[in-house]
Short mmCIF file of C-alpha atoms and ligand atoms in Angstrom, two decimals:
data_model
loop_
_atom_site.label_atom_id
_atom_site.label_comp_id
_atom_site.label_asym_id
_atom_site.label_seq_id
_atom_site.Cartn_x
_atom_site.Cartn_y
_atom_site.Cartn_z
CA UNK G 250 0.00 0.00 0.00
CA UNK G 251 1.28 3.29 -0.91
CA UNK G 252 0.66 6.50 1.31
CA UNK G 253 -2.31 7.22 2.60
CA UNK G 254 -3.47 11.11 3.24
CA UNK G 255 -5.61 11.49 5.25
CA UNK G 256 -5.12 15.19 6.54
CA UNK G 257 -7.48 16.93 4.08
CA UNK G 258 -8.60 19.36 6.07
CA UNK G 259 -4.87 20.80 6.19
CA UNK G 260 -4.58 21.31 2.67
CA UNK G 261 -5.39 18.89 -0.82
CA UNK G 262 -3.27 18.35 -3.44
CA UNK G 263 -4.54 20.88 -6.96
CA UNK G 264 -6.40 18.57 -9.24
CA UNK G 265 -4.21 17.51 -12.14
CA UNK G 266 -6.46 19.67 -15.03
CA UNK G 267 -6.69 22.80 -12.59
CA UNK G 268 -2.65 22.29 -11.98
CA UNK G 269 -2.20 22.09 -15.86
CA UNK G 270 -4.78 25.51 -17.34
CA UNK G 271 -2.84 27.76 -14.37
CA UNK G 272 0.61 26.92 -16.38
CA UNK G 273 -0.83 28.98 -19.15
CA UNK G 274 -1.69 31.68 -17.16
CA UNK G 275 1.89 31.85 -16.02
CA UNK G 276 3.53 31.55 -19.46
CA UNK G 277 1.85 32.01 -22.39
CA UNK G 278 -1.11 34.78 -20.77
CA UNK G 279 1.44 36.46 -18.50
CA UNK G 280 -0.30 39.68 -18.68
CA UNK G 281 -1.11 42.15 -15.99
CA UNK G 282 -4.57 42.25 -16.03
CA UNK G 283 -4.68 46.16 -15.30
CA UNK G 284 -2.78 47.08 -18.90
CA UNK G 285 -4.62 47.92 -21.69
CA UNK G 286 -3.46 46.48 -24.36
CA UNK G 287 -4.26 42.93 -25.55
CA UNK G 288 -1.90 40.79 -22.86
CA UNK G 289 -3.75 42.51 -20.27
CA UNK G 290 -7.26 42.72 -21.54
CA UNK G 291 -6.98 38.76 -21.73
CA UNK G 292 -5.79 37.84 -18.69
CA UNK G 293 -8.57 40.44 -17.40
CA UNK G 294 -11.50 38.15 -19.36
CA UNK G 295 -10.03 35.31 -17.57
CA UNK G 296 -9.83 36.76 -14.41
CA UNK G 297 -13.95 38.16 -14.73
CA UNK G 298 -14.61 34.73 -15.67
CA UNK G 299 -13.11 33.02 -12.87
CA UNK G 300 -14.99 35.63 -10.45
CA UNK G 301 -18.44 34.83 -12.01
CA UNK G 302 -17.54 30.87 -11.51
CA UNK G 303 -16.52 31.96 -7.43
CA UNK G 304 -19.94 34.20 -7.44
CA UNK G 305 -22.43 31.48 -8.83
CA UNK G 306 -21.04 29.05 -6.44
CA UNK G 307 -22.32 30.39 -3.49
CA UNK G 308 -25.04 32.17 -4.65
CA UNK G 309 -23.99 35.33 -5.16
CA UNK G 310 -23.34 38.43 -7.48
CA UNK G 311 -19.95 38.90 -9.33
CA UNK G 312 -19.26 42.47 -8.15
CA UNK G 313 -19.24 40.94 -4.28
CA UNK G 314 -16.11 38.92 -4.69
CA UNK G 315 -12.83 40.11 -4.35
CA UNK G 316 -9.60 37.69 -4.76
CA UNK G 317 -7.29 37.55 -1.68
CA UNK G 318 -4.33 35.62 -0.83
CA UNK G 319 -6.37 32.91 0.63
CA UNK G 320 -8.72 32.23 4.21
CA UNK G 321 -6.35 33.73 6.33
CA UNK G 322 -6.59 36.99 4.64
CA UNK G 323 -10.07 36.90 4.12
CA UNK G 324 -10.89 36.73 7.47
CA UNK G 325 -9.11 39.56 8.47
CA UNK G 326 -10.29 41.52 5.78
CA UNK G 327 -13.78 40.72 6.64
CA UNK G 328 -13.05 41.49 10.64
CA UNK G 329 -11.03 44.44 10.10
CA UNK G 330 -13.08 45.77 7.48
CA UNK G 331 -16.67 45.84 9.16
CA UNK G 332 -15.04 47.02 12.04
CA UNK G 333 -13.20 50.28 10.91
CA UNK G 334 -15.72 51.25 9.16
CA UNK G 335 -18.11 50.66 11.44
CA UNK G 336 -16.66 52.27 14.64
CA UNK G 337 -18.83 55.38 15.16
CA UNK G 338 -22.01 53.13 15.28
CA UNK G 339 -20.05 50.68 17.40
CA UNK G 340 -17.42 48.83 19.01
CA UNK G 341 -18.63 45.19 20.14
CA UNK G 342 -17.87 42.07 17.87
CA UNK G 343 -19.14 38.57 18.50
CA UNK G 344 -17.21 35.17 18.20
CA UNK G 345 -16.80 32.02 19.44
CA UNK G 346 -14.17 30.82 21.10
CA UNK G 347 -13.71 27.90 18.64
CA UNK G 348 -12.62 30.00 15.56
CA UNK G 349 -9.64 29.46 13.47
CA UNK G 350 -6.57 31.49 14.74
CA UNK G 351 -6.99 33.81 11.66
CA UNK G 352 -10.32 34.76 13.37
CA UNK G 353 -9.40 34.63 17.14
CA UNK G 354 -5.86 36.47 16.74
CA UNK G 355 -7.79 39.38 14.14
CA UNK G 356 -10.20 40.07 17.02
CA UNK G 357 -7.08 39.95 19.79
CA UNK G 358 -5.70 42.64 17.63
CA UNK G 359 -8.99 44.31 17.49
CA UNK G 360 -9.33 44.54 21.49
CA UNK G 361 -6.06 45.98 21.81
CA UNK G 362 -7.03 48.90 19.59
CA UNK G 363 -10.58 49.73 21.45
CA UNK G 364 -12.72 46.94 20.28
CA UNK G 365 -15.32 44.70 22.83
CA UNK G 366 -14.89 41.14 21.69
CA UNK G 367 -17.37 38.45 23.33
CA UNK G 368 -15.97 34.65 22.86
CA UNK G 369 -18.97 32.74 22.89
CA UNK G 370 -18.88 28.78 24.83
CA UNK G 371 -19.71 26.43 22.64
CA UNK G 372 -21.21 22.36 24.32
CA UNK G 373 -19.45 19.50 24.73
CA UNK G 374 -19.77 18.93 20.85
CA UNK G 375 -18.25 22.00 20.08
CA UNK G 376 -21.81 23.90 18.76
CA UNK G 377 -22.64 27.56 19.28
CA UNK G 378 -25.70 28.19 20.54
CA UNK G 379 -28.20 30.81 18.47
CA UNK G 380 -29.82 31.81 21.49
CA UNK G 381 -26.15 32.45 22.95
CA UNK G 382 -25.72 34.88 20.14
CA UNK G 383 -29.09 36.69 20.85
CA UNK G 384 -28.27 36.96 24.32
CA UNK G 385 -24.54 38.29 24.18
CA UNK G 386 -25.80 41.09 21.25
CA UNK G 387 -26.08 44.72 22.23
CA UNK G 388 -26.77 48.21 21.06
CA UNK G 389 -23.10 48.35 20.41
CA UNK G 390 -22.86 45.24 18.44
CA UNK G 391 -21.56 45.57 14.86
CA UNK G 392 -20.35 42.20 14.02
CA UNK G 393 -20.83 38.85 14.35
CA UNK G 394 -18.72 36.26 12.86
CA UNK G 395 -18.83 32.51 13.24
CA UNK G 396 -17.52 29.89 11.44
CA UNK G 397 -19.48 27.46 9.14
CA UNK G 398 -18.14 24.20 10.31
CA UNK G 399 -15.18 24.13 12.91
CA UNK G 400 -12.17 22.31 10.94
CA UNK G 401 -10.57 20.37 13.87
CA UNK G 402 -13.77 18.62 14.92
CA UNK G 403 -16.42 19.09 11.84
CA UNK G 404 -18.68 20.41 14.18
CA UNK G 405 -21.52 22.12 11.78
CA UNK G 406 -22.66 25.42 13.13
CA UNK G 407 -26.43 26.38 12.93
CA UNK G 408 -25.32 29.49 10.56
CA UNK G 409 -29.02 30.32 8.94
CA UNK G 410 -30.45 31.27 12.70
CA UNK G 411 -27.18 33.00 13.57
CA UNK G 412 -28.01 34.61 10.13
CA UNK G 413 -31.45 35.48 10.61
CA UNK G 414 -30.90 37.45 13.94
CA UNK G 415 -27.90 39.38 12.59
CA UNK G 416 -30.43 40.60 9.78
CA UNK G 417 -33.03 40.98 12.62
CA UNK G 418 -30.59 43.23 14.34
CA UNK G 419 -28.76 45.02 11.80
CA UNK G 420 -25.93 43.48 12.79
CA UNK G 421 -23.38 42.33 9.98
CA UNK G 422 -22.60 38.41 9.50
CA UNK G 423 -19.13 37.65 8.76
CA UNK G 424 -18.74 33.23 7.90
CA UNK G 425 -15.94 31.76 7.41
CA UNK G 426 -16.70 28.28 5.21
CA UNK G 427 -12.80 27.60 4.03
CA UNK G 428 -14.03 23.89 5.57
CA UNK G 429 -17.29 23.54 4.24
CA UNK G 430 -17.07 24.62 0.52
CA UNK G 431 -17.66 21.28 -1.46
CA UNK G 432 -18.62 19.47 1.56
CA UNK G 433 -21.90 21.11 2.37
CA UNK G 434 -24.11 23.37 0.41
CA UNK G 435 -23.30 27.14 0.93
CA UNK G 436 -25.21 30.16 -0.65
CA UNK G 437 -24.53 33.58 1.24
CA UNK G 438 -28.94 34.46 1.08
CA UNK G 439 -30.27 30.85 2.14
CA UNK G 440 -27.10 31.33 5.03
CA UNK G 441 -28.15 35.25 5.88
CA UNK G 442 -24.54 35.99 5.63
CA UNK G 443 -23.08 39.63 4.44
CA UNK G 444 -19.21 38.76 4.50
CA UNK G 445 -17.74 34.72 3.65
CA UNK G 446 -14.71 33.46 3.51
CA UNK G 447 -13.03 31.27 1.16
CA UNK G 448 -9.68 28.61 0.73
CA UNK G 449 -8.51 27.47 -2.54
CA UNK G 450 -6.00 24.93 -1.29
CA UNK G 451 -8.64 23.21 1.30
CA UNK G 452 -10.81 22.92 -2.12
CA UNK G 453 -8.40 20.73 -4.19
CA UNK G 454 -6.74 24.25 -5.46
CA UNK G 455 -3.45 26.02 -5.35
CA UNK G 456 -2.02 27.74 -2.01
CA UNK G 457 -1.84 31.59 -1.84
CA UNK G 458 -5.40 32.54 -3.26
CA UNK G 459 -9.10 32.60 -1.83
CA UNK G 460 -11.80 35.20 -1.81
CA UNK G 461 -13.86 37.29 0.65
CA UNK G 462 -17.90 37.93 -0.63
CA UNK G 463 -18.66 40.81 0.81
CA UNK G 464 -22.46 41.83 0.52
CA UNK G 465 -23.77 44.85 -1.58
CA UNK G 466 -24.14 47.53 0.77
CA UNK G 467 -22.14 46.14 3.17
CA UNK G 468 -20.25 49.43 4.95
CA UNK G 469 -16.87 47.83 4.86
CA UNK G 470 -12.98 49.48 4.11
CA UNK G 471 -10.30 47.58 2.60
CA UNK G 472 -7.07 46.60 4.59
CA UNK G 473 -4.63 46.75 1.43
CA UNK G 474 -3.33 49.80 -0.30
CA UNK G 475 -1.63 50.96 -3.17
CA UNK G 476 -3.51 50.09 -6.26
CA UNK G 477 -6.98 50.24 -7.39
CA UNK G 478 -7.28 46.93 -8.22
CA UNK G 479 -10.76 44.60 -7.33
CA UNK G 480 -12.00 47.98 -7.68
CA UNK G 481 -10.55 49.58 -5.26
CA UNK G 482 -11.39 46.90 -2.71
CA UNK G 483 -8.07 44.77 -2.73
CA UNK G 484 -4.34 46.63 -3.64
CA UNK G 485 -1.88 44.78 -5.26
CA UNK G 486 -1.09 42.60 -8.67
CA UNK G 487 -4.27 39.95 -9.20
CA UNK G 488 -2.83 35.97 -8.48
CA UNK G 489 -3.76 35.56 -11.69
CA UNK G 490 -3.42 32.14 -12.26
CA UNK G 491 -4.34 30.89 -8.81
CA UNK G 492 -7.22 32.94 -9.73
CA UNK G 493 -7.82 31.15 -12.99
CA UNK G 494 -7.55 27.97 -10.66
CA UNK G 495 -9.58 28.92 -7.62
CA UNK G 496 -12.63 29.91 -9.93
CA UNK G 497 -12.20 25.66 -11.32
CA UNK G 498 -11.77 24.35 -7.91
CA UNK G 499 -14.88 25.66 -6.90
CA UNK G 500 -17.02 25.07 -9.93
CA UNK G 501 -15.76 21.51 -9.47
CA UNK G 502 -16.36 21.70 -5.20
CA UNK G 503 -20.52 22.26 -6.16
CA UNK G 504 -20.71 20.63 -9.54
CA UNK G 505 -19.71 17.51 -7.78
CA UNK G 506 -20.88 18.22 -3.98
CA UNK G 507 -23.65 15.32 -4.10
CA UNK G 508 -21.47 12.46 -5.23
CA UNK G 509 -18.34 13.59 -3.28
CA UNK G 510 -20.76 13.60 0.38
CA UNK G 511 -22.08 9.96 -0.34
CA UNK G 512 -18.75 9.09 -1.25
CA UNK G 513 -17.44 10.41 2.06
CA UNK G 514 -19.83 9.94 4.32
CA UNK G 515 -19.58 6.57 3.56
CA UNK G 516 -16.16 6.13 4.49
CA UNK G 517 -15.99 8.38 7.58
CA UNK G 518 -18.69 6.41 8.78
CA UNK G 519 -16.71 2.87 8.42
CA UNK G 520 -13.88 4.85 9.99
CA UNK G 521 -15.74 5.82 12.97
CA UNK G 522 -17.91 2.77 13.61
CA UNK G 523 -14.52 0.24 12.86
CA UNK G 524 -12.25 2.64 15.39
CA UNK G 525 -15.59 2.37 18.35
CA UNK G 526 -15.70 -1.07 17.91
CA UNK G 527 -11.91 -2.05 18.09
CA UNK G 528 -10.71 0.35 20.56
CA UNK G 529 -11.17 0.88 24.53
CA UNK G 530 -11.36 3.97 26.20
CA UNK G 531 -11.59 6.66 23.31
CA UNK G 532 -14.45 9.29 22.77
CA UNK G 533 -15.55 10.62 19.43
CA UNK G 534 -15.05 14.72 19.38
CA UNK G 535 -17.54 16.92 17.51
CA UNK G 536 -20.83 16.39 16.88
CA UNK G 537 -22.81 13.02 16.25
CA UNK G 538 -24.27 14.04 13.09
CA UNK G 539 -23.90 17.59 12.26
CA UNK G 540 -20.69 16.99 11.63
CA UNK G 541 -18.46 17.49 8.21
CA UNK G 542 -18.65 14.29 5.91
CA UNK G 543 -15.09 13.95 6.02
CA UNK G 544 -14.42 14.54 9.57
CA UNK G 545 -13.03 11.77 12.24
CA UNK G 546 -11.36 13.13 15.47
CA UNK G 547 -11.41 10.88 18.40
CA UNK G 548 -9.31 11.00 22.00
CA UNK G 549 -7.52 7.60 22.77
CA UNK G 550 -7.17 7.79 26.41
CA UNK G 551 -3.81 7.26 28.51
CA UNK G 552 -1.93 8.56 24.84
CA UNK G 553 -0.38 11.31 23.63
CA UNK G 554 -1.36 12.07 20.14
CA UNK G 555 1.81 13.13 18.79
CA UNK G 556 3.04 9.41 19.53
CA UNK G 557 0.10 8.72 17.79
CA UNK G 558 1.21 10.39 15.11
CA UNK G 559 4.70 9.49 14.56
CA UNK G 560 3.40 5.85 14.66
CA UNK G 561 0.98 6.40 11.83
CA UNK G 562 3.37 8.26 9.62
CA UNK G 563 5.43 5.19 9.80
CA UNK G 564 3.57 2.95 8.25
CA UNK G 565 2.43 6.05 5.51
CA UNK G 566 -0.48 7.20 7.04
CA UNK G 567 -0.71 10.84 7.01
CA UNK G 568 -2.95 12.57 9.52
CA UNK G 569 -3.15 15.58 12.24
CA UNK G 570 -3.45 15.43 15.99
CA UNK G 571 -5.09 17.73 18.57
CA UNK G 572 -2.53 20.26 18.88
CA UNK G 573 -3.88 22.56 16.27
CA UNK G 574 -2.80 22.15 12.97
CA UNK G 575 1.01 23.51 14.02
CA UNK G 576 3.14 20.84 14.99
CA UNK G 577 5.82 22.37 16.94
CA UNK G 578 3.23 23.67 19.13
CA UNK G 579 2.34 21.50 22.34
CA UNK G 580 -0.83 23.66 23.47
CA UNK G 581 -3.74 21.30 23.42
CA UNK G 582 -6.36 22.60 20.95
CA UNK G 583 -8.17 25.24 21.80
CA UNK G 584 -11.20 23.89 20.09
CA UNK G 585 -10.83 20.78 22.24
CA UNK G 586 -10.67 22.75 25.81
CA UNK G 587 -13.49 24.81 24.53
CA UNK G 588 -15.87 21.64 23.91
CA UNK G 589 -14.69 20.59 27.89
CA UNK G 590 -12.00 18.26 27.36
CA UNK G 591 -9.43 18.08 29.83
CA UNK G 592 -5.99 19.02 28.47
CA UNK G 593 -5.14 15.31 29.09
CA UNK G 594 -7.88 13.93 26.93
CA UNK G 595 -6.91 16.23 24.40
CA UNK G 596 -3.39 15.24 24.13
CA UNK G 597 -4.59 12.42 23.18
CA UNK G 598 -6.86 13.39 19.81
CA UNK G 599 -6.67 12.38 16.84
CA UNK G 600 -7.57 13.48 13.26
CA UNK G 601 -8.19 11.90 10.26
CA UNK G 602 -9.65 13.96 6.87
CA UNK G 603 -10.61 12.11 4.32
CA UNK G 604 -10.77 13.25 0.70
CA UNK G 605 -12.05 12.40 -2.87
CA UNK G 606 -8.63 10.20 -3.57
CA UNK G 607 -9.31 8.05 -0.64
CA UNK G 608 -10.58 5.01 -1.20
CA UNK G 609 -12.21 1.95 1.12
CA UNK G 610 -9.20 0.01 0.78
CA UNK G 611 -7.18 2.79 2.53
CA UNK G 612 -9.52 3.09 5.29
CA UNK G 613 -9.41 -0.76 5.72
CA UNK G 614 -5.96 -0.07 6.13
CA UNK G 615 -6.10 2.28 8.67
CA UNK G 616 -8.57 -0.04 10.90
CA UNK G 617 -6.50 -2.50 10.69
CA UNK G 618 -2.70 -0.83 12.03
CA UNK G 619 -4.88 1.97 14.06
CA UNK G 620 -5.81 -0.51 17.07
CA UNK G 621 -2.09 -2.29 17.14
CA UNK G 622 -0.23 1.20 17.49
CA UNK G 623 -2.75 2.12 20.16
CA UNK G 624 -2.37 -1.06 22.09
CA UNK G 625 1.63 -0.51 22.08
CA UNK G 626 1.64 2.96 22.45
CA UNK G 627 -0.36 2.04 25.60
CA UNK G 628 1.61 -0.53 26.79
CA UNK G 629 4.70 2.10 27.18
CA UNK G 630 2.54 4.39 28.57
CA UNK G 631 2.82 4.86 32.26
CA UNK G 632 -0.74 6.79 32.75
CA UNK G 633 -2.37 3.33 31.24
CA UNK G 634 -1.09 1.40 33.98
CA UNK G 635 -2.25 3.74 36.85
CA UNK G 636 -5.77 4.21 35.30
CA UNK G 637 -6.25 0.54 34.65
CA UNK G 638 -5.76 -0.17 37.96
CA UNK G 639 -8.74 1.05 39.74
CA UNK G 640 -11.11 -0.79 37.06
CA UNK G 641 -9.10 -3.99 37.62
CA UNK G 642 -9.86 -3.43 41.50
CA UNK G 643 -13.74 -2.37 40.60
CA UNK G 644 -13.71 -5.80 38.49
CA UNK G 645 -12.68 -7.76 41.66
CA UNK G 646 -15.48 -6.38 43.89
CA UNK G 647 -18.21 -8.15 41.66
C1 PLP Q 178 -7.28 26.65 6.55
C2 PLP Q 178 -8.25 27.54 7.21
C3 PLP Q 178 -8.09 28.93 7.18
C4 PLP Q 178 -6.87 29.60 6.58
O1 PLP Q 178 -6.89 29.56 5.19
P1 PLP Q 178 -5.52 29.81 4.38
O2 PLP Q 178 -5.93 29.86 2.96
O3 PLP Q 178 -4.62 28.64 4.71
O4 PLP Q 178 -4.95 31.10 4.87
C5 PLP Q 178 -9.06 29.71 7.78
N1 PLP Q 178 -10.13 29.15 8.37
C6 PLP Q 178 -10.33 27.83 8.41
C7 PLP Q 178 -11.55 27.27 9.06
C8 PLP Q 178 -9.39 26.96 7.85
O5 PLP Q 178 -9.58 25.65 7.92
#
């Protein structure tokens, strides 16, 4: 068996025919799309073209998408953006406290220049609750922005009720869906969102690009500056090709959303049921059902999941453990404390993200090396031995 990836919610590889059309735009239509003359005026079609593809996708206009440099930068466009503009009306944003970093750390920033941020709790399966939202907003409230599905544990967040007392309030609805494009449906009306955000490389295209929709109307100022490009919205020379590619990765992501969730469900589903019914003393994290299609992230007690890790990547199988995405870092995931989980426990996660190259064989795979590396990483593991003994003892009693 040859690798296995399963760490898809990290990044995906750029489909082969997306890979091959950017080329083009890197050689042969090198132009800038803001000159005039024919190389330019090209490269500008292409560039349109790609926008309408990113617009239709999610159900929304042409003239609301600007390019970016990916979901990092579109969520602190989006934050940043609402919020300076916004200031004389108001100074309180809304979170959660399960948000990617490029959310939380954009609204740290924010509070040490003047801004009120609430952090909502999520439960133990990591959801926010609507009525939580209703109850934290205030006169000063001018943003709210939550996260479509939480990429560590695939939680789904209950975004259209968030969205409908934003638009109640007259508060504005930043989303960030980086995980959820081409895994769930997503249009920005049926949501009630007025800013989204949006990955190319989580969507099977290249690194470095991604798009903020941004609302008609919406009272937002750019963050960038120093060229009038995206009309004035977003400075700097277009991507171009990573354009050209993001606007076919995400055609792709909807024209084949149906197909791709069977297809996944399926085998997160065998992952999930195999690794319960094999393994002691583990605990699924996220939600039961509204969960991501490709999502599995469990705790194995009495391990650490970097071990965990190490042991899988050894026999090829690539996948992502509870410390946040940054390895390097050996902070427990904040996502994982949030949901209630002792720091212990959470040492101990594991995630595994499938994608559309995986295939049933691969999972078999994994079920069948998973429980061994468990049982021996146990076996050296000193907090196994001291928690097994008081259910040896309880045993004995009966
Ligand atoms: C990956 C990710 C981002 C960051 O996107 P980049 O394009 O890597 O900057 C933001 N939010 C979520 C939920 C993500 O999973």
């Amino acid at each position: 068996m040859g690798r296995i990836y399963m760490d898809h919610s990290a990044t995906t590889p750029v489909d082969a025919d997306i890979a091959q059309a950017m080329v083009k735009f890197m050689t042969e239509d090198f132009g800038n799309p803001s000159s005039i003359h024919s190389f330019g005026r090209d490269v500008k079609k292409a560039v349109e073209e790609a926008r309408e593809k990113v617009a239709k996708a999610i159900g929304a206009d042409a003239r609301e998408i600007i390019f970016t440099s990916g979901g990092t930068e579109s969520d602190n466009a989006a934050i940043i953006g609402v919020a300076t503009a916004n200031c004389k009306k108001g100074s309180h944003i809304i979170t959660s406290t399960i948000e990617h970093h490029a959310v939380l750390d954009t609204c740290h920033h924010l509070e040490k220049n003047g801004f009120k941020v609430t952090y909502l709790p999520v439960d133990e399966y990591g959801m926010v609750k609507a009525e939580d939202v209703a109850k934290a907003i205030t006169d000063d409230t001018i943003l709210i922005t939550i996260m479509h599905a939480n990429n560590e544990v695939g939680t789904i967040q209950p975004i259209a009720e968030i969205g409908r007392l934003a638009k109640e309030k007259g508060i504005y609805f930043h989303v960030d869906a980086v995980q959820t494009i081409g895994k769930i449906p997503v249009n920005v009306d049926e949501l009630g969102v007025d800013l989204l955000s949006v990955s190319s490389h989580k969507i099977y295209g290249p690194k470095g690009v991604g798009c903020l929709y941004i609302r008609k109307g919406t009272r937002w100022t750019p963050i960038t500056f120093g060229g009038a490009q995206e009309r004035k919205r977003r400075a700097g020379t277009e991507n171009t090709a990573s354009i050209v590619g993001l606007g076919m990765a995400m055609e792709k992501a909807v024209a084949n959303l149906e197909q791709e969730v069977t297809k996944l469900t399926k085998l997160r589903d065998k992952l999930i049921n195999g690794i319960t019914a094999n393994i002691d003393h583990i605990q699924l994290n996220g939600h039961p059902t509204f969960r991501l299609p490709n999502n599995v992230n469990f705790s194995f007690h009495f391990i650490e999941g970097e071990s965990l890790l190490l042991s899988l990547d050894m026999k090829g199988i690539a996948a992502s453990s509870g410390s946040a995405c940054t390895s390097g870092s050996l902070d427990p995931s904040h996502v994982l404390l949030a949901m209630g989980i002792s720091h212990e426990v959470a040492h101990g996660s594991l995630r595994l993200t499938l994608g559309k190259m995986n295939t049933e064989e691969e999972v078999n795979y994994v079920l069948e090396v998973l429980p061994e590396i468990v049982e021996r990483l146990r076996q050296m593991s000193p907090l196994y031995d001291q928690n097994y003994q008081p259910k040896k003892e309880c045993c004995q009693h009966v």
